[in-house]
XYZ file of C-alpha atoms in Angstrom:
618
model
C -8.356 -14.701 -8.914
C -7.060 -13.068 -12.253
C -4.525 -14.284 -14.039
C -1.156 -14.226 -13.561
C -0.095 -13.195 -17.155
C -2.346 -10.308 -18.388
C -2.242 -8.466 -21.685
C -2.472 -4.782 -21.382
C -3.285 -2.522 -23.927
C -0.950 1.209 -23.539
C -2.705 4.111 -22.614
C -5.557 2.323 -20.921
C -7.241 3.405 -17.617
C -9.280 0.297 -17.250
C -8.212 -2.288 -13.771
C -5.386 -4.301 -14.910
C -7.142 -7.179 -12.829
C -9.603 -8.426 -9.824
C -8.214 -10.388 -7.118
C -10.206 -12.468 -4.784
C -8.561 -13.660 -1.323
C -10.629 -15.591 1.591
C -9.146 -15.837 5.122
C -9.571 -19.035 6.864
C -10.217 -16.716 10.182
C -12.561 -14.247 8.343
C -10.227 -11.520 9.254
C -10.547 -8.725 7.142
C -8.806 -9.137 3.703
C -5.546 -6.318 3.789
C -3.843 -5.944 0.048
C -0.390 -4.777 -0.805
C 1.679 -4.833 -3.676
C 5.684 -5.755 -3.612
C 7.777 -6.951 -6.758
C 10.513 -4.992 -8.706
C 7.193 -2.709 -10.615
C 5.104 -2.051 -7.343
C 5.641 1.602 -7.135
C 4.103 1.688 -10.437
C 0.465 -0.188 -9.681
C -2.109 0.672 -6.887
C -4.452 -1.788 -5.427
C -7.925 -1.300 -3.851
C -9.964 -4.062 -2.623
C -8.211 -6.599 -4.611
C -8.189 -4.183 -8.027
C -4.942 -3.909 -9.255
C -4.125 -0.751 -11.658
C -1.568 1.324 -12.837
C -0.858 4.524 -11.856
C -0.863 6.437 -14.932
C -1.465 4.601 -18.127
C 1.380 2.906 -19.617
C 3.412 4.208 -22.653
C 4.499 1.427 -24.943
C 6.639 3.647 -26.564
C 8.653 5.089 -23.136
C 8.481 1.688 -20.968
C 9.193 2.200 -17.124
C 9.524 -0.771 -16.094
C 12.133 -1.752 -13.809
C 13.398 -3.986 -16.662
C 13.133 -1.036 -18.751
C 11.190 -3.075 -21.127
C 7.316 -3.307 -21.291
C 7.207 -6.683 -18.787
C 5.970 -4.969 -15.776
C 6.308 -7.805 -12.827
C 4.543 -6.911 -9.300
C 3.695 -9.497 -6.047
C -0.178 -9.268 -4.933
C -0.429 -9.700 -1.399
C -3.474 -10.464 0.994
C -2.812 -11.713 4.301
C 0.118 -13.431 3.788
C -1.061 -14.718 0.923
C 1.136 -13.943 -2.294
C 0.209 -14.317 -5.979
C 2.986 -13.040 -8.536
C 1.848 -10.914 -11.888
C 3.248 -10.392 -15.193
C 1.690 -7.407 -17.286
C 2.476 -7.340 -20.764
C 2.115 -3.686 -22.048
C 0.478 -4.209 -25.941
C 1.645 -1.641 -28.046
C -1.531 -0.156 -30.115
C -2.189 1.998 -33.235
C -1.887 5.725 -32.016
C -3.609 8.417 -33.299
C -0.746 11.265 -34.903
C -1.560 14.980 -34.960
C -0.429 17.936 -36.765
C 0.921 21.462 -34.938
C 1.337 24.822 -36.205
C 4.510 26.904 -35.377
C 2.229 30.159 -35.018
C -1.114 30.772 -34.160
C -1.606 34.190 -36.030
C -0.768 33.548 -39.534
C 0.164 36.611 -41.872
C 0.278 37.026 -45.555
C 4.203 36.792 -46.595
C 5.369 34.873 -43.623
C 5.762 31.327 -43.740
C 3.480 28.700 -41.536
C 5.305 25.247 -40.612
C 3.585 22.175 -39.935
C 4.800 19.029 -38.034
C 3.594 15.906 -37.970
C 3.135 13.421 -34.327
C 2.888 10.185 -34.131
C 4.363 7.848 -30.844
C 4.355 4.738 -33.623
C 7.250 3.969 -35.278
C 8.172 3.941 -39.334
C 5.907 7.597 -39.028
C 6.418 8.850 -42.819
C 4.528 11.535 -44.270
C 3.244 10.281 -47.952
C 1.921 13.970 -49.024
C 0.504 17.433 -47.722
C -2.542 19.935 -48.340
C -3.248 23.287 -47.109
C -6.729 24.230 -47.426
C -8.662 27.849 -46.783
C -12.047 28.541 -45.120
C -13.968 31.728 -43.865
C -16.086 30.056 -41.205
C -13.853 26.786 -40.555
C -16.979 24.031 -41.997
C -16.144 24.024 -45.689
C -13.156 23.741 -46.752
C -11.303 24.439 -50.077
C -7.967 22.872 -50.996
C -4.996 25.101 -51.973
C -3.271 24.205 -55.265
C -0.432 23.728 -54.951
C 0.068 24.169 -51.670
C 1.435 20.422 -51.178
C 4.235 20.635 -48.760
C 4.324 21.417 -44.569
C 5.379 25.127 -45.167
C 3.640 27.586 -46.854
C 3.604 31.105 -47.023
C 0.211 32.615 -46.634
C -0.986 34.431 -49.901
C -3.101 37.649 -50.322
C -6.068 35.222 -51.513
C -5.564 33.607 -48.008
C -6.380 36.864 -45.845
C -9.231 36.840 -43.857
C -9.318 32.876 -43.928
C -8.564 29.891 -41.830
C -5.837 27.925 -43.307
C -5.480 23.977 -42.506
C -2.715 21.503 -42.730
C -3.278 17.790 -43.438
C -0.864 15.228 -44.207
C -1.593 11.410 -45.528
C 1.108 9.071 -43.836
C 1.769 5.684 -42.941
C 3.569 4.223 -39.683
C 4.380 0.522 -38.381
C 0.867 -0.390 -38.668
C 0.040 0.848 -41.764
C -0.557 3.202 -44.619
C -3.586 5.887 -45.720
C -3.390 7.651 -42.143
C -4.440 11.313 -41.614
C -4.073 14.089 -39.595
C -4.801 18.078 -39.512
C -4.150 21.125 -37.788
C -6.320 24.260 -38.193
C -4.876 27.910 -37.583
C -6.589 29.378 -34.176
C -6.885 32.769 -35.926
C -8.134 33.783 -39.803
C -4.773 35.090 -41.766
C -4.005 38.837 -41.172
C -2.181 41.592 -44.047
C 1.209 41.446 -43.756
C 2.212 44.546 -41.579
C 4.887 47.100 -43.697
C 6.001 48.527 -40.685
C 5.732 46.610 -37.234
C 6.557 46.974 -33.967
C 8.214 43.965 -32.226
C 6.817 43.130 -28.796
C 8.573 43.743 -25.714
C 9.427 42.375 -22.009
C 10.683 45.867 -21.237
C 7.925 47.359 -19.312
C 8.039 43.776 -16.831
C 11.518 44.400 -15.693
C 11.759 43.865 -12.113
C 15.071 45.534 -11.914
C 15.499 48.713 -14.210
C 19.166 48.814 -12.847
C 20.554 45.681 -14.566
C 21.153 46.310 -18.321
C 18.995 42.378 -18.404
C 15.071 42.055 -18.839
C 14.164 40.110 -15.644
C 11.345 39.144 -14.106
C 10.257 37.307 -10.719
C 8.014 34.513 -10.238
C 7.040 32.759 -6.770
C 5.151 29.512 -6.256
C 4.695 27.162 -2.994
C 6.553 23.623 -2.985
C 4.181 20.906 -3.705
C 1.762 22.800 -6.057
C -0.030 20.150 -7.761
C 0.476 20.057 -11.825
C -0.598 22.797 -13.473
C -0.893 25.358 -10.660
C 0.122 28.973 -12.156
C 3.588 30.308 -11.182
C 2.320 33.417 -10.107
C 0.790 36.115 -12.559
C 1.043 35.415 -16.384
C 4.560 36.655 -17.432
C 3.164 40.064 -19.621
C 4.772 41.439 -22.862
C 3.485 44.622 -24.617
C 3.192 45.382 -28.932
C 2.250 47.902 -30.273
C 0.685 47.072 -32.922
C -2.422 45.175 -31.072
C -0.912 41.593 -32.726
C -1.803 38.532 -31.351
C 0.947 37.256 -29.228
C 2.336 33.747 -28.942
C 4.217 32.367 -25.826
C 6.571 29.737 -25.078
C 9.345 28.405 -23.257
C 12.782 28.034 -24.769
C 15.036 25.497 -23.831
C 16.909 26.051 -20.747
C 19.404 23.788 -17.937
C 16.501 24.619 -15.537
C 13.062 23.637 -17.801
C 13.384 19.851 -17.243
C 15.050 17.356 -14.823
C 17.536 14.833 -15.265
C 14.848 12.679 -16.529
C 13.351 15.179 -19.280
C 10.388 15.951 -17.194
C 9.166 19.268 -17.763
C 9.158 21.271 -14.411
C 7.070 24.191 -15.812
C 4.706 24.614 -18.779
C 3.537 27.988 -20.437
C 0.201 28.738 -21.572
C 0.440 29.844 -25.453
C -1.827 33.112 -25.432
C -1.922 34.051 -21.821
C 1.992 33.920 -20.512
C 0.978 32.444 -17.916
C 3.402 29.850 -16.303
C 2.637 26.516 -14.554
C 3.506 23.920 -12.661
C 4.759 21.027 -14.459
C 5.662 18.843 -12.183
C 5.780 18.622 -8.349
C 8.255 20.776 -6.725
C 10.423 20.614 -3.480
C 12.134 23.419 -1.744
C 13.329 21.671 1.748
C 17.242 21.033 1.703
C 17.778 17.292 0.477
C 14.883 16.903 -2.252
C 15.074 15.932 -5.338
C 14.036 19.415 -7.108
C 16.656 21.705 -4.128
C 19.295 22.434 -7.386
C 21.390 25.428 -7.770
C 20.046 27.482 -10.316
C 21.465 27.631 -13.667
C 23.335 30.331 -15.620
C 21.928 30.703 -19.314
C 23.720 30.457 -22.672
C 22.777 32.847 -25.136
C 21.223 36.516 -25.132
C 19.439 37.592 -23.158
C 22.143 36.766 -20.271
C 22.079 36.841 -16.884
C 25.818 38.055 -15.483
C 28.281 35.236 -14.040
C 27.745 37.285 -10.328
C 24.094 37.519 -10.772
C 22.629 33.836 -10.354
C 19.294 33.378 -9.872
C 20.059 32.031 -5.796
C 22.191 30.409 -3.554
C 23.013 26.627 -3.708
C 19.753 24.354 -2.480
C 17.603 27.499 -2.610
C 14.488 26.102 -4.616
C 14.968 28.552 -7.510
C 15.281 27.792 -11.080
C 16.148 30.249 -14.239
C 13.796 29.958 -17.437
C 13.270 31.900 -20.233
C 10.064 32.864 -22.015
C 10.054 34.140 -25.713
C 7.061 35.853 -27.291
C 6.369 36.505 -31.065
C 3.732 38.180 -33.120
C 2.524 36.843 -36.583
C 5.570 38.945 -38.511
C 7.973 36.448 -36.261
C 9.638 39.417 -34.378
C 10.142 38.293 -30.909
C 11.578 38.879 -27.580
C 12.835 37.133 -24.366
C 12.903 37.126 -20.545
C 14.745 35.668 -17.824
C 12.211 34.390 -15.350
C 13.191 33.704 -12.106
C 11.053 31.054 -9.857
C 11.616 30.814 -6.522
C 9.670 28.024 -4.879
C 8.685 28.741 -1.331
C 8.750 26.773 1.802
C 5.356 25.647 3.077
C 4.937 23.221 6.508
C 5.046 20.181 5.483
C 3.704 16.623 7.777
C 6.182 14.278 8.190
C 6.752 10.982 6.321
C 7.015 7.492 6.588
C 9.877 5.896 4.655
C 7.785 4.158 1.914
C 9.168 0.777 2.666
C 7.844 1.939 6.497
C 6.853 -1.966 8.007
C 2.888 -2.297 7.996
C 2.773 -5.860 9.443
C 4.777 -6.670 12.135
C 4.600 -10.093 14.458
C 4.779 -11.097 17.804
C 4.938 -14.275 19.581
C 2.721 -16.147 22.128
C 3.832 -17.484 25.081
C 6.898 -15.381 25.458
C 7.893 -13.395 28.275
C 8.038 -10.621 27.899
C 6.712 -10.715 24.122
C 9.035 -9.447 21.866
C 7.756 -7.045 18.690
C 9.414 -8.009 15.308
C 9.284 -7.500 11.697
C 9.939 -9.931 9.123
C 12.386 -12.875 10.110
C 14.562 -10.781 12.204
C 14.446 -11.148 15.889
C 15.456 -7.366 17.423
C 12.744 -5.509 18.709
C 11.302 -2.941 16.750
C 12.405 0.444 17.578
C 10.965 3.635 16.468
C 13.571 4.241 13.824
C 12.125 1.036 12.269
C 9.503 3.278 10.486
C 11.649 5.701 9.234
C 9.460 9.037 9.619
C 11.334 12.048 7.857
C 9.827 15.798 8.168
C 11.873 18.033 5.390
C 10.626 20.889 7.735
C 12.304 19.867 10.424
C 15.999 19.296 9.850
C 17.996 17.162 12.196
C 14.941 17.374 14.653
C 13.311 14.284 16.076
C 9.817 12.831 15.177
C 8.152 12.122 18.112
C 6.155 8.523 17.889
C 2.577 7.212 19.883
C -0.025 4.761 19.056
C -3.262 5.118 18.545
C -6.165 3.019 16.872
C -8.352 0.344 17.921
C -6.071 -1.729 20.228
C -3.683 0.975 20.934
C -4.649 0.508 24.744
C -2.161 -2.886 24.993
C 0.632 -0.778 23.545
C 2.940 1.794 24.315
C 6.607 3.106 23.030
C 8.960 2.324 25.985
C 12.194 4.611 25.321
C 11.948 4.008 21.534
C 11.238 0.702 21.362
C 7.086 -0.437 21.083
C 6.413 -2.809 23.718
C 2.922 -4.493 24.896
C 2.593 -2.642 27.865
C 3.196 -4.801 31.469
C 0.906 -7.822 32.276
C -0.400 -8.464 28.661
C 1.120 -11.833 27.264
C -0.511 -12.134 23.386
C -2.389 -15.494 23.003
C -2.948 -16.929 19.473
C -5.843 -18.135 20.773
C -7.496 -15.678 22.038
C -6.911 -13.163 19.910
C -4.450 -13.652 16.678
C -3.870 -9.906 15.456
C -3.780 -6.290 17.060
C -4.848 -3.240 14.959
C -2.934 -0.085 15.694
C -2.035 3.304 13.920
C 1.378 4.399 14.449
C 1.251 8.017 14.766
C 4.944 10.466 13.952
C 4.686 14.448 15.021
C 7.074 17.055 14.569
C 7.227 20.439 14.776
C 5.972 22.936 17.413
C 3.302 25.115 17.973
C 1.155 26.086 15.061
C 3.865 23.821 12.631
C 3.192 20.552 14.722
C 1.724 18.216 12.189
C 1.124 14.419 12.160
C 1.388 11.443 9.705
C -0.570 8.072 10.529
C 0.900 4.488 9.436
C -1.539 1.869 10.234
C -0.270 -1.432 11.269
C -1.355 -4.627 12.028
C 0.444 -6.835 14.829
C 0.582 -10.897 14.179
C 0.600 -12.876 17.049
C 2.454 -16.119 15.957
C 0.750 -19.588 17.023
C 3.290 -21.734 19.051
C 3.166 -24.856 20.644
C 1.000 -24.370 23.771
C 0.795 -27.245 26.570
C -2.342 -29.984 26.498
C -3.662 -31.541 29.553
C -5.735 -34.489 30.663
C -8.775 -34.349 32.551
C -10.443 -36.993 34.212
C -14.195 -37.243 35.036
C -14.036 -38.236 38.655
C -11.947 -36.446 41.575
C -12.490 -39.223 43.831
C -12.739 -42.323 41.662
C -14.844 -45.395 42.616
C -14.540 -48.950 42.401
C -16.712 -49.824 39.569
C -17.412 -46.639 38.061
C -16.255 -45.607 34.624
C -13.752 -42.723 34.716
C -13.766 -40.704 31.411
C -10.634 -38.948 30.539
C -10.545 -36.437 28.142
C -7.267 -34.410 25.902
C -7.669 -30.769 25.128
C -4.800 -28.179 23.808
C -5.354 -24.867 23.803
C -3.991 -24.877 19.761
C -6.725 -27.175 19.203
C -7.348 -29.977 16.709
C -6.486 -32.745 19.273
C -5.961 -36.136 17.538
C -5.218 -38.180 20.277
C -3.480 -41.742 18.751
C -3.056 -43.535 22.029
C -4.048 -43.712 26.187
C -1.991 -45.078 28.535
C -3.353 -45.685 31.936
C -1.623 -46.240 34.974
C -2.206 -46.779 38.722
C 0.487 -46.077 41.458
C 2.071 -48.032 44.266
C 0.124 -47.808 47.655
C 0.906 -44.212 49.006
C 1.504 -43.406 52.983
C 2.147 -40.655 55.222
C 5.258 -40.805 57.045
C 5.360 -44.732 58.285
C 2.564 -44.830 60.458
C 0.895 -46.815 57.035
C -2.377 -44.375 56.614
C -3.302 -43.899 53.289
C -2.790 -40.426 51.765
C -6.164 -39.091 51.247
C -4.513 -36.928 48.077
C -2.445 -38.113 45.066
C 0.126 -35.427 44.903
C 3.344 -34.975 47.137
C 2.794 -33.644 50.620
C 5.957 -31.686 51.968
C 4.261 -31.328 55.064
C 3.619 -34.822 56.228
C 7.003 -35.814 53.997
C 4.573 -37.539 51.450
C 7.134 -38.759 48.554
C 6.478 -39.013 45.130
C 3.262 -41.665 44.077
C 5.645 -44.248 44.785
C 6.137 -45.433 41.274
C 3.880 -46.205 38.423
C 2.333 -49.371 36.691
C 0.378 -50.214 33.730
C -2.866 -51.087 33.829
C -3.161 -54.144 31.363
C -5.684 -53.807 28.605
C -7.104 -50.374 29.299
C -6.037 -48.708 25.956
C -8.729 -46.494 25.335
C -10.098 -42.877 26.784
C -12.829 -44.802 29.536
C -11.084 -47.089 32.586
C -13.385 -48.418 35.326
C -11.190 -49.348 38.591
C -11.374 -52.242 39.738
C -10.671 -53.825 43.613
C -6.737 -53.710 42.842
C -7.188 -49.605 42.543
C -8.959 -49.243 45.518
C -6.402 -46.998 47.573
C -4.221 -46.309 44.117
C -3.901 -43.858 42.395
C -4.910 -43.186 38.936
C -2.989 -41.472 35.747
C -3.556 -41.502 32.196
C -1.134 -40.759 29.478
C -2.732 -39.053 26.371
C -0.308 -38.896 22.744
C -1.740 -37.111 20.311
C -1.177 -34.604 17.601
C -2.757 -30.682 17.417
C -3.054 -27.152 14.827
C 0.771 -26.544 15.572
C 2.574 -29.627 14.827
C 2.801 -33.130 13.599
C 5.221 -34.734 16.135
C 3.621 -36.338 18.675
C 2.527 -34.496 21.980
C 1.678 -35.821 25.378
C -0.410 -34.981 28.314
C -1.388 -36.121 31.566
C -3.830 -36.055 33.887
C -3.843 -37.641 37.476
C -7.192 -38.244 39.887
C -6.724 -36.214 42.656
C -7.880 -39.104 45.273
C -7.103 -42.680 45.583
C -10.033 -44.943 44.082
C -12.699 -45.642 46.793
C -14.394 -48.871 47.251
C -17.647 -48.588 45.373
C -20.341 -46.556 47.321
C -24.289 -47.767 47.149
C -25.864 -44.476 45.962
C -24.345 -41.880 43.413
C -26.172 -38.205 42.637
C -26.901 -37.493 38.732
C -25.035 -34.224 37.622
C -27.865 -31.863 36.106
C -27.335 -28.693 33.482
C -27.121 -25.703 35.089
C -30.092 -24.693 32.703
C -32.993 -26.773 34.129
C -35.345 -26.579 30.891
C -32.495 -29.003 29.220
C -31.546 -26.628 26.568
C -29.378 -23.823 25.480
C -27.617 -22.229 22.314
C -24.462 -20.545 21.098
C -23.612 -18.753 17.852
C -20.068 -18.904 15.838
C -18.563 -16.702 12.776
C -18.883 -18.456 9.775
C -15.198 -19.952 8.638
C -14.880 -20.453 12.460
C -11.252 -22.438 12.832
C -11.686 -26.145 13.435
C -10.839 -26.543 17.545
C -11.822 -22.328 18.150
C -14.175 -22.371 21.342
C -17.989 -21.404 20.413
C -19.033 -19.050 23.333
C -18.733 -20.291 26.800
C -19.142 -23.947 28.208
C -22.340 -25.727 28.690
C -22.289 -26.610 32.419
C -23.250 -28.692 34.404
C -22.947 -29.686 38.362
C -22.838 -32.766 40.736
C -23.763 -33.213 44.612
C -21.171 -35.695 44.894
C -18.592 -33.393 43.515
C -17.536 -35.671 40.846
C -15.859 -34.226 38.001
C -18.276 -34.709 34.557
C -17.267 -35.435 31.167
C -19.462 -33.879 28.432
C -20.305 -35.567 25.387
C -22.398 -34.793 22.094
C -25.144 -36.057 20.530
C -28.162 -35.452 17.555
C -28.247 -35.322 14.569
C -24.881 -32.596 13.870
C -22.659 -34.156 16.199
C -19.945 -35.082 13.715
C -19.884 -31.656 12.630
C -18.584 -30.366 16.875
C -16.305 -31.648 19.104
């Protein structure tokens, strides 16, 4: 088992920790995860792990501190976790505001570093022709620096020396992606023109399409194309608009730098009620779009951005790009707090499905199943899986179907899928919940057995206490014998010790203890003979601590004692048999099926053990 407190350094991928469960039944070990943080952690056979790695820096913890706290739960079994996010010493880095530098126009350099106290102590540019050896600048000690006519044809870098909160004497560089270029006299700025989608708006516009859920970084379409005419090296990027990130500051859409080329930033929705269905948003600024001329309709999945290119002289232009993310079929979901374990219990009738501590049956609206496709149309629910054949939705509510009453004992857990469609035709899709069903132990009812139907003067009757819940304890026997018993008043014994309607047999006739017999074993004596016998068994089981009782009764008066008496004999005649159990087998669970054994005289047997592992069986 790990730890309950665990350290956790930021920006790891490593487990956060192993769990080990064991179940008493050896039932399959099922792990989930609740606790304010859970969303935030998976676990995998008993490995628990974030997500995505932690940022010290930009907690998101439910505490919105770096305490993450999360439940680990195995069958039933709960073990509560603290993570402690460790802030550590992150590497900084050093960007360049252009790509293409040119002689003349000034190169900035910025410094990146997630620590706090980040201070730059000092700066040098240095030039190379092949990027391996490098020459420092003089003077060139500060983050800006106009390239010089010594510097064309070169790579220029940028390093800085700074300290943060752990420390001082750090460093960092950026290198240009291109050698310095001659400062063009006369250049030509690039353009968007030739990518207008609409000549007839006096606006450069251009339309983008991508399907809802593309995973992160999918392109948006073809790269977003500007023209120059001078050949330059272009640089791309997108400018700050309403529509670029989401009330969180996620970035919805990223730009590659040389290409144009959109993508997908994060995951995007486009079925009324998700998070990303916004209207779009009007820019401020030039380029404009006009007040009539938004991008779409409220809830329509499309989103105004604008891309800005630049060559090395700095000239630029922009674009209005229009996304419009499209509809795609989507398979319905289950809510995510959708009930995986539900209970039911024995000896009920009818047997009523649950989940948690509440007591209504469960109903198909108890899972929750949404399809964004679908509108106000209704998921249709089934079962499935491997003990889907004792279930069935009745209406909407899931029911065992008729004539199958759960028993702890036989069998303490179903496995089923629970299975939501919606849709038709070719847009009929599926989701699959799997569930387990708990069958709840309950008290069951014990019983006595005794070893001889028709008891005999001077032969040892056995009686022995079983409950189905097993673990019998029994603390005390009672035995009893009855008044004399006849039919009607003719003063004939009753050859049976149970009421006869027909013959207007009453009740035993009233009950007395037999003095001194106190233990499991009674052997009647002459003042049975024609009585009945009964004995009382109190003992505790599995279910409870209070005292039970049970009772069995011989089902013929005791007989005077009889001369000869047939041995019962094993139904296996070479005297020996064998049975296998699971290992962790429940103390009182049956190991395959009874030894038997028979008697000619049709008395009933009591078994026993014996050898050497006796104490270990029952």
């Amino acid at each position: 088992m790990a730890d309950s407190s665990i350290p956790y350094a930021e920006n790891g991928t490593r487990p956060v920790g192993v769990f080990h469960a064991h179940d008493q039944d050896g039932d399959a070990i099922e792990w989930s995860l609740s606790g304010p943080d859970a969303g935030l952690f998976t676990i995998d056979g008993g490995v628990l792990a974030f997500r995505h790695p932690p940022n010290h820096e930009e907690p998101q913890s439910a505490a919105a501190g770096n305490l993450y706290r999360v439940t680990v739960e195995a069958n039933g079994g709960t073990h509560d976790v603290d993570v402690t996010v460790i802030d550590v010493d992150e590497a900084g880095t050093v960007s360049l505001d252009r790509p293409q530098p040119q002689v003349s126009r000034q190169l900035e350099a910025s410094l990146s570093d997630e620590d706090d106290g980040v201070s730059a102590r000092g700066w040098q540019w240095a030039r190379s022709e092949d990027r391996r050896t490098w020459t420092d600048i003089r003077g060139a000690a500060s983050r800006r620096r106009s390239p010089e006519p010594a510097d064309e044809g070169m790579y220029l870098r940028a390093s800085v020396t700074y300290s943060d909160k752990f420390g001082a004497g750090k460093t960092a560089s950026a290198v240009t992606s291109y050698r310095v270029e001659a400062r063009t006299l006369a250049n030509a700025a690039p353009s968007f023109a030739g990518a207008d989608d609409d000549d007839s708006t006096s606006y450069v516009e251009v339309g983008r399409t991508v399907a809802e859920n593309s995973a992160v970084g999918s392109p948006v379409g073809q790269a977003v194309p500007a023209i120059d005419a001078d050949s330059d090296i272009l640089f791309y990027e997108l400018l700050d608009t309403p529509d670029q990130e989401d009330n969180r500051g996620e970035a919805r859409f990223t730009i590659d730098s040389l290409s144009g080329r959109i993508r997908i930033g994060k995951v995007l929705g486009a079925d009324a009620g998700e998070p990303e269905d916004e209207d779009s948003t009007l820019l401020s600024g030039l380029p404009q779009l006009p007040s009539d001329e938004d991008a779409g309709d409220p809830g329509n999945g499309e989103y105004v951005l604008r891309v800005k290119v630049s060559d090395p002289s700095t000239a630029s232009a922009t674009v209005n790009v229009i996304v419009r993310v499209t509809d795609v079929n989507e398979a319905p979901e289950f809510a995510e707090d959708a009930p995986t374990l539900l209970r039911v219990r024995e000896n009920v009738d009818p047997p009523a499905i649950t989940f948690g501590n509440g007591d209504s049956p469960v109903a198909a609206d108890t899972f929750a199943a949404t399809d964004q496709d679908a509108g106000d149309a209704p998921v249709a629910y089934s079962v499935t899986g491997d003990d889907r054949e004792f279930f069935s939705f009745d209406g909407d509510i899931l029911r065992f179907i008729a004539g199958h009453e759960p028993d702890f004992e036989e069998k303490d857990s179903y496995s089923i899928t629970i299975m939501a469609r919606s849709g038709e035709g070719t847009r009929r899709l599926s989701a699959a919940l799997d569930v387990t069903v708990e069958v709840v132990d309950t008290e069951n009812l014990g019983e006595v057995i005794l070893s001889q139907r028709e008891p005999q003067e001077g032969t040892e009757v056995h009686a022995v206490a079983s409950d189905p819940d097993g673990g019998v304890r029994v603390r005390r026997w009672v035995w009893e014998r009855s008044a004399r018993i006849t039919v009607g008043g003719d003063g004939t014994p009753s050859a049976e010790c149970r009421d006869d309607p027909d013959t207007s047999l009453a009740v035993v006739g009233g009950w007395g203890p037999v003095e001194g017999a106190a233990s499991f074993a009674y052997t009647p004596v002459g003042a049975d003979v024609g009585r009945c016998l009964r004995a009382t068994a109190t003992y505790t089981d599995n279910i409870g601590d209070a005292d039970q009782q049970a009772t069995g009764v011989t089902e013929a008066p005791v007989q005077a004692s009889r001369s000869a008496n047939a041995a019962p004999q094993f139904v296996d005649p070479s005297g020996r048999t064998s049975r296998r159990a699971a290992e962790n087998t429940e103390a009182g669970r049956s190991i395959g099926s009874p030894v038997t054994a028979f008697d000619d005289d049709g008395d009933l047997l009591i078994y026993t053990l014996g050898g050497e592992d006796a104490a270990r069986f029952g």
